[in-house]
Tab-separated table of C-alpha atoms in Angstrom:
chain	number	residue	atom	x	y	z
A	1259	MET	CA	20.037	-48.708	154.532
A	1260	ASP	CA	17.322	-50.346	152.078
A	1261	LYS	CA	16.575	-53.727	151.964
A	1262	LEU	CA	16.914	-56.091	148.393
A	1263	ILE	CA	13.849	-57.582	147.529
A	1264	PRO	CA	14.084	-60.539	145.155
A	1265	ARG	CA	11.613	-60.698	142.098
A	1266	LYS	CA	9.557	-63.369	141.677
A	1267	ASN	CA	10.130	-65.654	138.730
A	1268	ARG	CA	7.180	-64.253	136.365
A	1269	LYS	CA	7.907	-67.880	134.065
A	1270	ILE	CA	6.766	-70.024	136.988
A	1271	ARG	CA	3.630	-68.266	137.165
A	1272	TYR	CA	2.286	-68.123	133.383
A	1273	LEU	CA	3.389	-72.078	133.561
A	1274	THR	CA	0.801	-72.596	136.021
A	1275	ILE	CA	-1.924	-70.547	134.581
A	1276	GLY	CA	-1.505	-72.533	131.239
A	1277	ILE	CA	-1.618	-75.884	133.232
A	1278	ALA	CA	-4.859	-75.129	134.889
A	1279	SER	CA	-6.271	-73.410	131.425
A	1280	PHE	CA	-5.247	-76.910	129.630
A	1281	LEU	CA	-6.757	-78.791	132.575
A	1282	PHE	CA	-10.323	-77.085	132.668
A	1283	LEU	CA	-10.940	-77.204	128.669
A	1284	ALA	CA	-10.038	-81.018	128.961
A	1285	LEU	CA	-12.498	-81.675	131.813
A	1286	LEU	CA	-15.365	-79.426	129.595
A	1287	ALA	CA	-14.353	-80.895	126.221
A	1288	PHE	CA	-14.627	-84.312	128.137
A	1289	PHE	CA	-18.071	-83.578	129.839
A	1290	SER	CA	-19.125	-82.562	126.832
A	1291	PHE	CA	-18.356	-85.682	124.865
A	1292	SER	CA	-19.585	-88.010	127.601
A	1293	LYS	CA	-22.881	-86.014	127.844
A	1294	LYS	CA	-25.186	-88.047	125.367
A	1295	ARG	CA	-26.679	-85.339	122.424
A	1296	SER	CA	-30.551	-84.961	123.283
A	1297	LEU	CA	-33.771	-83.982	122.223
A	1298	ASN	CA	-37.050	-82.917	123.666
A	1299	VAL	CA	-39.658	-84.189	121.588
A	1300	LYS	CA	-43.640	-84.450	122.129
A	1301	LEU	CA	-45.439	-87.668	122.013
A	1302	ASP	CA	-47.757	-87.108	119.628
A	1303	GLU	CA	-45.470	-86.292	116.827
A	1304	LEU	CA	-44.064	-89.733	116.749
A	1305	ILE	CA	-45.103	-93.396	115.531
A	1306	VAL	CA	-43.941	-95.783	118.103
A	1307	LYS	CA	-44.842	-99.461	117.261
A	1308	LYS	CA	-44.057	-102.904	118.756
A	1309	VAL	CA	-41.551	-105.151	117.915
A	1310	GLU	CA	-43.728	-108.772	117.989
A	1311	LYS	CA	-42.999	-112.312	117.358
A	1312	ALA	CA	-45.178	-113.486	114.102
A	1313	PHE	CA	-44.920	-115.894	111.227
A	1314	PHE	CA	-42.624	-113.798	108.772
A	1315	GLU	CA	-44.193	-114.395	104.811
A	1316	ASP	CA	-41.516	-112.782	102.441
A	1317	PHE	CA	-43.405	-111.896	99.383
A	1318	ALA	CA	-43.539	-108.811	97.011
A	1319	VAL	CA	-46.301	-106.804	95.503
A	1320	PHE	CA	-46.170	-105.480	92.129
A	1321	GLN	CA	-47.868	-104.339	89.118
A	1322	VAL	CA	-48.740	-106.912	86.642
A	1323	LYS	CA	-50.236	-106.122	82.975
A	1324	VAL	CA	-52.223	-108.585	81.000
A	1325	GLU	CA	-51.039	-109.746	77.755
A	1326	PRO	CA	-51.986	-112.444	74.831
A	1327	LEU	CA	-50.354	-115.615	75.699
A	1328	ASN	CA	-49.467	-115.713	72.059
A	1329	VAL	CA	-48.944	-112.863	69.616
A	1330	MET	CA	-47.805	-112.220	66.099
A	1331	LEU	CA	-46.821	-109.151	64.805
A	1332	ILE	CA	-47.515	-107.752	61.483
A	1333	ASN	CA	-44.442	-106.517	59.597
A	1334	VAL	CA	-44.701	-104.578	56.451
A	1335	VAL	CA	-42.578	-106.287	53.682
A	1336	GLU	CA	-42.586	-103.787	51.575
A	1337	GLY	CA	-41.908	-100.091	52.640
A	1338	GLY	CA	-44.313	-97.573	51.362
A	1339	SER	CA	-47.312	-95.148	52.233
A	1340	VAL	CA	-50.715	-96.515	53.367
A	1341	LYS	CA	-53.041	-96.445	50.112
A	1342	GLU	CA	-56.060	-98.288	50.978
A	1343	ILE	CA	-57.551	-99.621	54.615
A	1344	PHE	CA	-59.593	-102.604	54.689
A	1345	VAL	CA	-60.222	-103.594	58.793
A	1346	GLU	CA	-60.714	-101.315	61.587
A	1347	ASN	CA	-58.296	-102.021	65.167
A	1348	GLY	CA	-60.151	-104.924	67.043
A	1349	ALA	CA	-61.499	-106.921	64.580
A	1350	MET	CA	-61.534	-110.631	63.454
A	1351	VAL	CA	-59.708	-111.545	61.058
A	1352	GLN	CA	-58.730	-114.804	58.730
A	1353	GLN	CA	-55.226	-115.808	57.667
A	1354	GLY	CA	-54.535	-114.649	54.542
A	1355	GLN	CA	-57.402	-111.670	54.888
A	1356	PRO	CA	-56.353	-108.469	53.369
A	1357	LEU	CA	-55.370	-105.663	55.848
A	1358	ALA	CA	-54.189	-102.797	54.057
A	1359	ARG	CA	-52.088	-101.844	50.886
A	1360	MET	CA	-49.169	-100.027	50.828
A	1361	TYR	CA	-47.988	-97.736	47.791
A	1362	ASN	CA	-44.345	-97.242	46.713
A	1363	PRO	CA	-44.020	-96.124	42.778
A	1364	ASN	CA	-39.898	-96.396	42.922
A	1365	THR	CA	-40.128	-99.735	44.211
A	1366	GLU	CA	-43.294	-100.640	41.653
A	1367	LEU	CA	-40.869	-98.999	38.936
A	1368	ASN	CA	-37.572	-100.766	40.164
A	1369	TYR	CA	-39.808	-104.869	40.302
A	1370	LEU	CA	-40.993	-103.832	36.348
A	1371	THR	CA	-37.354	-102.853	35.350
A	1372	GLN	CA	-36.082	-105.969	36.888
A	1373	GLU	CA	-39.088	-108.142	35.368
A	1374	THR	CA	-37.823	-106.957	32.000
A	1375	ALA	CA	-34.459	-107.126	32.181
A	1376	ILE	CA	-35.391	-111.133	33.451
A	1377	ILE	CA	-37.622	-111.866	30.135
A	1378	GLU	CA	-35.211	-110.330	28.188
A	1379	GLN	CA	-32.462	-112.819	29.702
A	1380	ILE	CA	-34.752	-115.553	28.881
A	1381	ASN	CA	-35.624	-115.186	25.073
A	1382	ASN	CA	-32.161	-114.589	24.802
A	1383	LEU	CA	-31.278	-118.034	26.166
A	1384	ASN	CA	-34.068	-119.858	24.222
A	1385	THR	CA	-32.592	-118.134	21.254
A	1386	GLY	CA	-29.282	-119.383	21.548
A	1387	LYS	CA	-30.788	-123.045	22.545
A	1388	LEU	CA	-32.595	-122.355	19.215
A	1389	ASN	CA	-29.518	-121.731	17.183
A	1390	ILE	CA	-27.900	-124.871	18.814
A	1391	ARG	CA	-30.716	-127.104	17.344
A	1392	ASN	CA	-30.744	-124.912	13.787
A	1393	GLN	CA	-26.459	-125.776	13.720
A	1394	GLU	CA	-27.719	-129.682	14.618
A	1395	LEU	CA	-30.337	-129.665	12.073
A	1396	ASN	CA	-28.009	-128.528	9.553
A	1397	LEU	CA	-25.222	-131.332	10.274
A	1398	THR	CA	-27.822	-133.940	9.998
A	1399	LYS	CA	-29.036	-132.983	6.241
A	1400	ASP	CA	-25.314	-132.492	5.117
A	1401	LEU	CA	-24.876	-136.326	6.661
A	1402	VAL	CA	-27.777	-137.203	4.305
A	1403	ALA	CA	-26.185	-135.882	1.591
A	1404	ILE	CA	-22.803	-137.465	2.271
A	1405	GLU	CA	-24.523	-140.768	2.960
A	1406	HIS	CA	-26.000	-140.153	-0.639
A	1407	ASP	CA	-22.360	-140.090	-1.948
A	1408	TYR	CA	-21.418	-142.728	-0.234
A	1409	ASN	CA	-23.890	-145.388	-1.367
A	1410	ASP	CA	-23.485	-143.952	-5.406
A	1411	ALA	CA	-19.711	-144.490	-4.665
A	1412	LYS	CA	-20.579	-148.111	-3.194
A	1413	ARG	CA	-22.820	-148.407	-5.838
A	1414	LEU	CA	-20.703	-148.145	-8.897
A	1415	PHE	CA	-17.129	-149.931	-7.046
A	1416	ASP	CA	-19.443	-152.945	-6.717
A	1417	MET	CA	-20.741	-152.775	-10.415
A	1418	ASN	CA	-17.452	-152.023	-12.106
A	1419	ASP	CA	-15.546	-154.656	-9.263
A	1420	ILE	CA	-17.463	-157.432	-11.395
A	1421	LEU	CA	-16.665	-155.704	-14.857
A	1422	TYR	CA	-12.993	-155.831	-13.676
A	1423	LYS	CA	-13.362	-159.315	-13.027
A	1424	LYS	CA	-14.698	-159.902	-16.237
A	1425	ASP	CA	-11.972	-157.864	-17.878
A	1426	VAL	CA	-14.525	-155.308	-19.071
A	1427	ILE	CA	-12.474	-152.457	-17.488
A	1428	SER	CA	-9.102	-151.761	-16.679
A	1429	ARG	CA	-7.400	-151.968	-13.547
A	1430	ASN	CA	-6.781	-147.937	-13.621
A	1431	ASP	CA	-10.231	-147.071	-13.666
A	1432	TRP	CA	-11.554	-149.976	-11.024
A	1433	ASN	CA	-8.915	-148.280	-8.645
A	1434	ALA	CA	-10.517	-144.639	-9.522
A	1435	PHE	CA	-13.794	-146.028	-8.349
A	1436	LYS	CA	-11.918	-147.833	-5.325
A	1437	GLU	CA	-10.524	-144.466	-4.424
A	1438	SER	CA	-14.237	-142.615	-4.822
A	1439	LEU	CA	-15.447	-144.993	-2.275
A	1440	ARG	CA	-12.738	-144.814	0.316
A	1441	PHE	CA	-12.756	-141.125	0.067
A	1442	GLN	CA	-16.871	-141.208	0.571
A	1443	GLU	CA	-16.693	-143.869	3.371
A	1444	GLN	CA	-14.027	-141.500	5.006
A	1445	ARG	CA	-15.959	-138.453	4.751
A	1446	LYS	CA	-19.343	-140.455	6.120
A	1447	ASN	CA	-17.248	-141.560	8.994
A	1448	ASN	CA	-15.617	-137.614	10.137
A	1449	ILE	CA	-18.946	-136.024	9.453
A	1450	GLN	CA	-21.091	-138.943	11.807
A	1451	LEU	CA	-17.751	-138.516	14.073
A	1452	SER	CA	-18.166	-134.457	14.172
A	1453	ILE	CA	-22.063	-134.721	14.929
A	1454	ASN	CA	-21.896	-137.376	17.686
A	1455	LYS	CA	-19.658	-134.852	19.041
A	1456	GLU	CA	-21.622	-131.677	18.109
A	1457	LYS	CA	-24.860	-133.530	19.748
A	1458	GLU	CA	-22.922	-134.228	23.204
A	1459	THR	CA	-21.692	-130.940	23.188
A	1460	ASN	CA	-24.915	-129.203	22.186
A	1461	ARG	CA	-26.739	-131.589	24.953
A	1462	LEU	CA	-24.249	-129.886	28.019
A	1463	GLN	CA	-24.818	-126.688	26.579
A	1464	ILE	CA	-28.754	-126.899	26.557
A	1465	SER	CA	-28.808	-128.357	29.812
A	1466	GLN	CA	-26.979	-125.686	31.180
A	1467	ILE	CA	-29.086	-123.104	29.394
A	1468	ASN	CA	-32.310	-124.787	30.464
A	1469	ARG	CA	-30.611	-124.466	34.082
A	1470	SER	CA	-30.666	-120.856	34.026
A	1471	ILE	CA	-33.682	-120.723	31.871
A	1472	GLN	CA	-35.150	-122.219	35.142
A	1473	THR	CA	-33.183	-119.937	38.124
A	1474	MET	CA	-34.394	-116.693	36.144
A	1475	GLU	CA	-38.179	-117.570	36.132
A	1476	LYS	CA	-38.131	-118.742	39.800
A	1477	SER	CA	-36.470	-115.102	40.164
A	1478	LEU	CA	-39.344	-114.121	38.030
A	1479	GLU	CA	-41.366	-115.554	39.996
A	1480	ILE	CA	-40.211	-114.242	43.311
A	1481	LEU	CA	-39.852	-110.596	41.979
A	1482	ARG	CA	-43.953	-111.064	40.901
A	1483	ASN	CA	-44.748	-112.585	44.377
A	1484	ASN	CA	-42.524	-109.448	46.142
A	1485	LYS	CA	-45.000	-106.984	43.879
A	1486	LYS	CA	-48.064	-109.077	45.763
A	1487	ASN	CA	-46.584	-107.641	49.285
A	1488	PHE	CA	-47.800	-104.395	48.802
A	1489	LEU	CA	-51.071	-105.931	49.968
A	1490	ILE	CA	-50.394	-106.702	53.703
A	1491	LEU	CA	-52.413	-109.869	54.287
A	1492	ALA	CA	-53.401	-111.502	58.193
A	1493	PRO	CA	-50.493	-114.205	58.881
A	1494	GLU	CA	-53.041	-115.918	60.926
A	1495	SER	CA	-56.481	-115.762	62.328
A	1496	GLY	CA	-57.782	-113.636	65.590
A	1497	ARG	CA	-58.309	-110.512	66.747
A	1498	LEU	CA	-56.789	-107.620	65.455
A	1499	THR	CA	-54.745	-105.275	67.662
A	1500	SER	CA	-52.282	-102.311	67.531
A	1501	PHE	CA	-53.515	-101.345	64.026
A	1502	GLU	CA	-53.546	-98.183	63.927
A	1503	PRO	CA	-52.672	-97.378	60.077
A	1504	VAL	CA	-53.340	-93.609	58.642
A	1505	LEU	CA	-54.088	-93.034	54.838
A	1506	GLY	CA	-50.712	-91.627	53.520
A	1507	LYS	CA	-48.669	-92.615	56.509
A	1508	THR	CA	-45.183	-94.057	55.588
A	1509	PHE	CA	-43.692	-97.250	57.070
A	1510	GLN	CA	-40.401	-98.775	56.456
A	1511	ALA	CA	-40.259	-102.602	55.542
A	1512	GLY	CA	-39.862	-104.621	58.773
A	1513	GLU	CA	-41.675	-101.930	60.771
A	1514	SER	CA	-44.491	-103.191	63.138
A	1515	ILE	CA	-47.938	-102.130	62.148
A	1516	GLY	CA	-50.070	-104.156	64.101
A	1517	LYS	CA	-50.730	-107.165	66.002
A	1518	ILE	CA	-53.091	-110.188	65.930
A	1519	ASP	CA	-53.700	-112.028	69.067
A	1520	SER	CA	-54.307	-115.480	68.213
A	1521	ARG	CA	-57.058	-115.715	71.253
A	1522	GLN	CA	-55.120	-118.723	72.989
A	1523	GLY	CA	-55.362	-117.260	76.482
A	1524	TYR	CA	-52.970	-114.501	77.807
A	1525	LYS	CA	-50.112	-113.839	80.283
A	1526	LEU	CA	-48.901	-111.430	83.185
A	1527	VAL	CA	-45.900	-108.976	82.377
A	1528	ALA	CA	-44.603	-107.027	84.905
A	1529	ASP	CA	-41.228	-104.906	85.232
A	1530	VAL	CA	-39.787	-105.497	88.926
A	1531	ASP	CA	-37.161	-103.793	90.923
A	1532	GLU	CA	-33.372	-105.138	90.628
A	1533	PHE	CA	-33.914	-105.506	94.330
A	1534	TYR	CA	-35.378	-108.834	93.775
A	1535	LEU	CA	-33.469	-110.168	90.836
A	1536	GLU	CA	-31.697	-112.852	92.499
A	1537	ARG	CA	-35.168	-114.140	94.548
A	1538	ILE	CA	-37.325	-114.388	91.962
A	1539	ARG	CA	-37.329	-117.753	89.992
A	1540	GLU	CA	-39.695	-119.189	87.881
A	1541	GLY	CA	-42.351	-121.788	89.330
A	1542	LEU	CA	-42.636	-119.192	92.196
A	1543	LYS	CA	-46.572	-119.136	93.067
A	1544	GLY	CA	-48.522	-115.666	93.330
A	1545	GLU	CA	-51.890	-114.371	93.591
A	1546	VAL	CA	-54.245	-111.604	92.160
A	1547	ASP	CA	-57.516	-110.019	93.377
A	1548	PHE	CA	-59.475	-110.120	90.218
A	1549	LYS	CA	-63.116	-108.541	90.512
A	1550	GLY	CA	-62.868	-109.482	94.204
A	1551	LYS	CA	-61.931	-113.248	93.593
A	1552	THR	CA	-58.175	-114.422	94.575
A	1553	VAL	CA	-56.841	-115.960	91.246
A	1554	LYS	CA	-53.773	-118.153	91.916
A	1555	VAL	CA	-50.663	-117.323	88.958
A	1556	THR	CA	-47.232	-118.831	88.732
A	1557	VAL	CA	-43.573	-117.233	87.146
A	1558	THR	CA	-43.171	-119.009	84.073
A	1559	LYS	CA	-40.337	-116.538	82.779
A	1560	VAL	CA	-37.342	-114.484	84.178
A	1561	ILE	CA	-35.690	-111.948	81.582
A	1562	PRO	CA	-32.400	-111.363	83.970
A	1563	GLU	CA	-31.875	-108.100	81.668
A	1564	VAL	CA	-32.260	-105.204	83.713
A	1565	LYS	CA	-32.896	-101.708	82.033
A	1566	ASN	CA	-33.576	-98.493	84.142
A	1567	GLY	CA	-33.100	-100.334	87.161
A	1568	ARG	CA	-36.076	-103.177	86.391
A	1569	PHE	CA	-36.123	-106.683	85.035
A	1570	GLN	CA	-39.132	-108.294	83.204
A	1571	LEU	CA	-41.286	-111.544	84.592
A	1572	GLU	CA	-44.092	-113.180	82.893
A	1573	MET	CA	-46.863	-115.077	84.905
A	1574	THR	CA	-49.499	-117.348	83.508
A	1575	PHE	CA	-53.059	-118.395	85.179
A	1576	ASP	CA	-53.025	-121.460	87.140
A	1577	SER	CA	-56.689	-121.992	86.392
A	1578	LYS	CA	-58.167	-122.906	83.388
A	1579	GLU	CA	-61.297	-120.873	83.979
A	1580	ASN	CA	-62.610	-118.103	81.469
A	1581	LEU	CA	-61.588	-115.140	83.553
A	1582	ALA	CA	-63.527	-112.334	80.334
A	1583	LEU	CA	-59.788	-110.661	80.494
A	1584	GLN	CA	-58.384	-107.882	77.741
A	1585	ASP	CA	-55.372	-107.211	76.676
A	1586	GLY	CA	-54.063	-104.131	78.461
A	1587	LEU	CA	-55.461	-104.257	81.725
A	1588	SER	CA	-53.428	-104.132	84.786
A	1589	PHE	CA	-53.817	-104.574	88.596
A	1590	GLY	CA	-51.277	-105.703	91.418
A	1591	VAL	CA	-49.801	-109.209	91.931
A	1592	LYS	CA	-48.702	-110.810	95.264
A	1593	LEU	CA	-45.645	-113.017	94.521
A	1594	ILE	CA	-44.829	-115.331	97.539
A	1595	LEU	CA	-40.714	-115.541	98.050
A	1596	SER	CA	-40.646	-118.434	101.029
A	1597	GLU	CA	-42.955	-119.939	102.956
A	1598	LYS	CA	-43.935	-118.715	106.084
A	1599	ASN	CA	-42.227	-118.538	109.473
A	1600	LYS	CA	-41.851	-117.909	112.786
A	1601	ALA	CA	-39.223	-114.537	113.252
A	1602	LEU	CA	-38.933	-111.358	114.991
A	1603	VAL	CA	-40.515	-108.582	112.621
A	1604	LEU	CA	-40.739	-104.932	113.089
A	1605	PRO	CA	-43.611	-103.210	111.127
A	1606	LYS	CA	-42.315	-100.979	108.293
A	1607	GLY	CA	-41.963	-96.472	108.395
A	1608	SER	CA	-39.845	-94.194	107.624
A	1609	PHE	CA	-37.546	-94.237	109.777
A	1610	ASN	CA	-35.558	-96.702	107.603
A	1611	GLN	CA	-34.661	-93.653	105.127
A	1612	GLU	CA	-32.264	-91.995	107.356
A	1613	SER	CA	-31.031	-95.287	109.407
A	1614	ALA	CA	-30.635	-97.521	106.496
A	1615	GLY	CA	-31.401	-99.964	109.040
A	1616	ARG	CA	-28.529	-99.987	111.171
A	1617	TRP	CA	-29.840	-97.850	113.979
A	1618	ILE	CA	-33.235	-97.514	115.598
A	1619	PHE	CA	-34.595	-95.366	118.585
A	1620	VAL	CA	-35.740	-98.001	121.449
A	1621	VAL	CA	-38.208	-96.239	123.923
A	1622	GLN	CA	-38.066	-96.563	127.711
A	1623	GLY	CA	-40.358	-94.938	129.530
A	1624	ASP	CA	-40.058	-91.182	128.973
A	1625	LYS	CA	-36.979	-91.843	126.746
A	1626	ALA	CA	-35.866	-93.293	123.357
A	1627	ILE	CA	-32.542	-94.569	122.916
A	1628	ARG	CA	-30.555	-95.016	119.994
A	1629	ARG	CA	-29.705	-98.563	119.663
A	1630	ALA	CA	-27.384	-100.435	116.600
A	1631	ILE	CA	-29.464	-103.116	114.924
A	1632	LYS	CA	-29.391	-105.354	111.907
A	1633	ILE	CA	-32.386	-105.812	109.297
A	1634	GLY	CA	-32.812	-109.160	107.474
A	1635	ARG	CA	-35.432	-109.864	104.649
A	1636	GLU	CA	-38.744	-107.517	104.296
A	1637	ASN	CA	-42.196	-107.687	102.773
A	1638	PRO	CA	-44.092	-104.703	102.399
A	1639	SER	CA	-45.673	-104.377	105.603
A	1640	TYR	CA	-42.484	-105.837	107.718
A	1641	TYR	CA	-38.688	-105.735	108.826
A	1642	GLU	CA	-37.516	-108.999	109.687
A	1643	ILE	CA	-35.224	-108.401	112.669
A	1644	LEU	CA	-31.810	-110.503	113.173
A	1645	ASP	CA	-30.081	-108.795	116.047
A	1646	GLY	CA	-30.258	-105.618	118.308
A	1647	LEU	CA	-34.166	-106.048	119.688
A	1648	LYS	CA	-36.654	-108.058	121.438
A	1649	GLU	CA	-39.852	-109.129	121.883
A	1650	ASP	CA	-42.425	-106.361	122.920
A	1651	GLU	CA	-40.024	-103.407	122.345
A	1652	ASN	CA	-41.598	-100.469	121.372
A	1653	ILE	CA	-39.834	-98.889	118.648
A	1654	ILE	CA	-40.460	-95.078	116.860
A	1655	THR	CA	-40.994	-96.032	113.099
A	1656	SER	CA	-41.871	-92.411	111.937
A	1657	SER	CA	-39.347	-90.205	110.114
A	1658	TYR	CA	-35.744	-89.586	111.540
A	1659	SER	CA	-34.734	-86.865	109.441
A	1660	ASP	CA	-34.506	-84.620	112.478
A	1661	TYR	CA	-32.196	-87.010	114.592
A	1662	LYS	CA	-29.870	-88.254	112.430
A	1663	ASP	CA	-27.146	-86.763	115.165
A	1664	ILE	CA	-29.311	-87.014	118.186
A	1665	GLU	CA	-28.695	-89.912	120.639
A	1666	GLU	CA	-31.173	-89.804	123.161
A	1667	LEU	CA	-34.677	-88.332	122.922
A	1668	ASN	CA	-36.675	-86.771	125.970
A	1669	ILE	CA	-40.399	-87.567	124.958
A	1670	GLU	CA	-42.997	-85.024	126.451
A	1671	LYS	CA	-46.419	-85.953	126.792
């Protein structure tokens, strides 16, 4: 008789295999992630520097250019083409000396038209003033004739008044002489009053005409002076620079055609990275190396406007010594941003391009361990270390471009 053998439960077997596989993968992942990512490197491929305690000097080094302390621009007042050139670039000139002559036929024709129109208006006003004078003269002549008639009437009345009182003439004749005298007297008074009013009105009109003529004469004078603007004159005495006109070249009104250096000294002008904008202020001291001699300078102006990531500052020399400088010279300047103080410093290197100053490789025997750090100020030679490093520790300062994801370097000699 056959014996019944019970079948094993396959679900339990599959579950056991699954749990075992999961545990194996979990252990594998744990060991993979817990193990530091390392890389073998040659010692001669690395640059190793030591952290040290030293006096840290916060300074910046950049290029400066020599410019005249006081410069006067030479601007074209009347636009046109260059007709004549009287001096050359670099020449010493005196104030008012002719430098060049411009030519613009359209502007000159316009000036001529305006001048003719103003002269015509002045002539018309003078004619009007003459007419007023003639009217006043005619009234004066009329007054003379009327006064003559009045005097005749008064003479006849006085004579006939005596005759009337002696009963030589009749009352009607006497009344006729009396009426004639009254009429001539009234006529004389009216014309006198009219002449007085006319003279008052004429004085006002002539005064207004004279003011108008004065204004037009000033306009005419300005217009004639403007015609002289085609001749470009030196605005002050000094050395002529950046003066490069070409015969026939056209310049617009207001355009600069050159500069004049008044020879009153020089200043240094620099374009500085915006990183230093909050740290540079007026009064900071610096030094430049000029012909093997250190010369002290001072920041006199900071222009905070940032263009293309840079701002501009100006410096002047502390010494009054004649340095025989020339416009356009350029050299390096060391600008002191703060006093020297003792600090933990690390020599600069290309490591900072990848780590951004947040971590670094510290050499420990034949290994280099990645460590987080905090960097403070910097100058062209050193970083100030605020946290993460100790004095005398050795640091890899060469490029980390191949070690971005590495936590430990195995150094092979």
